[in-house]
Amino acid sequence: MRFELMLPHQIRDAIERNLPVLLPLGVLEYHGEHMAVGMDMLAVTRILDRLEQELDIVILPQFAYGAASYAVERPEGAGSVHVGADKILSIAEEIFFSLLRVGFRNIHGFIHHQTENFTAGMPTDLAFKLAGRQAIFRFLETQYGEGWWGSDRMRDYYTQHDEGIDPFNWICVHPLMDEEITQKYPFDHAGMGETSLMMALAPEVVDRDRFGDNSGWYTESAKDASAELGEMGVGLILDRLKELLVRDAT
Ligand SMILES: [Zn+2]
């Protein structure tokens, strides 16, 4: 279900069923001469399109204006759009706080950009992770006042924590590909891994005739990309998402 298309009674039903509410996070960034700047965003949204066929989920409108950085390429004539993490933080906190006010308690952000070292984090995901934490603290304090954690209603906090149902689990941010997947599927920037993913998920945004126009080291492996390899990666990602979201729902 697309959040923007839902009627209030459907939203209430999704809350009641504690359905996963998914926020696609991405950037607009130069991905070589052969691929569209929306690659990182499209990797998430197209995967969620497929996940929607198999699972009851709510998909929020995407947030595409992440901190792309100009590390790969200058923006002039190349297309990278960078919004600093400090600016994203306040917007992200408002989005999450609002979603908690609506009643959702099973919110997941998914991001593909710069996630090769997700535990340490990179600006866009760190901004959303911090925003989620701040939104939860603010929400609980608004609902129950200061001292909410020390009050008797939180007596079983550590049991909840062990079971993964504590309030800090209401909002989670995940990489599209976790470490287990990147051991089986190439993680790169606009190389064989990403180009193959797009050939599988959004073939209209890859132009093989442009491979020769690339000059960056990171695009050298793109010529070895294939839709078959991409489908393999998509399968790994979908399996993990199903496991993650279904486990979460139980
Ligand atoms: Zn990318």
JSON list of N, CA and C and ligand atoms in Angstrom, two decimals, residues 31 39-40 112 189 194, ligand 1:
[
{"chain": "A", "resi": 31, "resn": "HIS", "atom": "N", "xyz": [26.54, 8.68, -11.24]},
{"chain": "A", "resi": 31, "resn": "HIS", "atom": "CA", "xyz": [26.86, 7.25, -11.28]},
{"chain": "A", "resi": 31, "resn": "HIS", "atom": "C", "xyz": [27.46, 6.87, -12.63]},
{"chain": "A", "resi": 39, "resn": "MET", "atom": "N", "xyz": [20.21, 6.21, -9.15]},
{"chain": "A", "resi": 39, "resn": "MET", "atom": "CA", "xyz": [20.48, 4.79, -8.92]},
{"chain": "A", "resi": 39, "resn": "MET", "atom": "C", "xyz": [20.22, 4.35, -7.48]},
{"chain": "A", "resi": 40, "resn": "ASP", "atom": "N", "xyz": [20.84, 5.04, -6.52]},
{"chain": "A", "resi": 40, "resn": "ASP", "atom": "CA", "xyz": [20.73, 4.59, -5.12]},
{"chain": "A", "resi": 40, "resn": "ASP", "atom": "C", "xyz": [19.27, 4.62, -4.63]},
{"chain": "A", "resi": 112, "resn": "HIS", "atom": "N", "xyz": [20.55, 2.77, 0.36]},
{"chain": "A", "resi": 112, "resn": "HIS", "atom": "CA", "xyz": [21.62, 2.04, -0.33]},
{"chain": "A", "resi": 112, "resn": "HIS", "atom": "C", "xyz": [22.90, 2.85, -0.41]},
{"chain": "A", "resi": 189, "resn": "HIS", "atom": "N", "xyz": [30.39, 1.38, -6.50]},
{"chain": "A", "resi": 189, "resn": "HIS", "atom": "CA", "xyz": [29.70, 2.59, -6.93]},
{"chain": "A", "resi": 189, "resn": "HIS", "atom": "C", "xyz": [29.73, 2.64, -8.45]},
{"chain": "A", "resi": 194, "resn": "GLU", "atom": "N", "xyz": [26.33, -2.36, -8.95]},
{"chain": "A", "resi": 194, "resn": "GLU", "atom": "CA", "xyz": [25.20, -1.42, -9.06]},
{"chain": "A", "resi": 194, "resn": "GLU", "atom": "C", "xyz": [24.59, -1.41, -10.46]},
{"chain": "B", "resi": 1, "resn": "ZN", "atom": "ZN", "xyz": [25.24, 4.11, -5.86]}
]
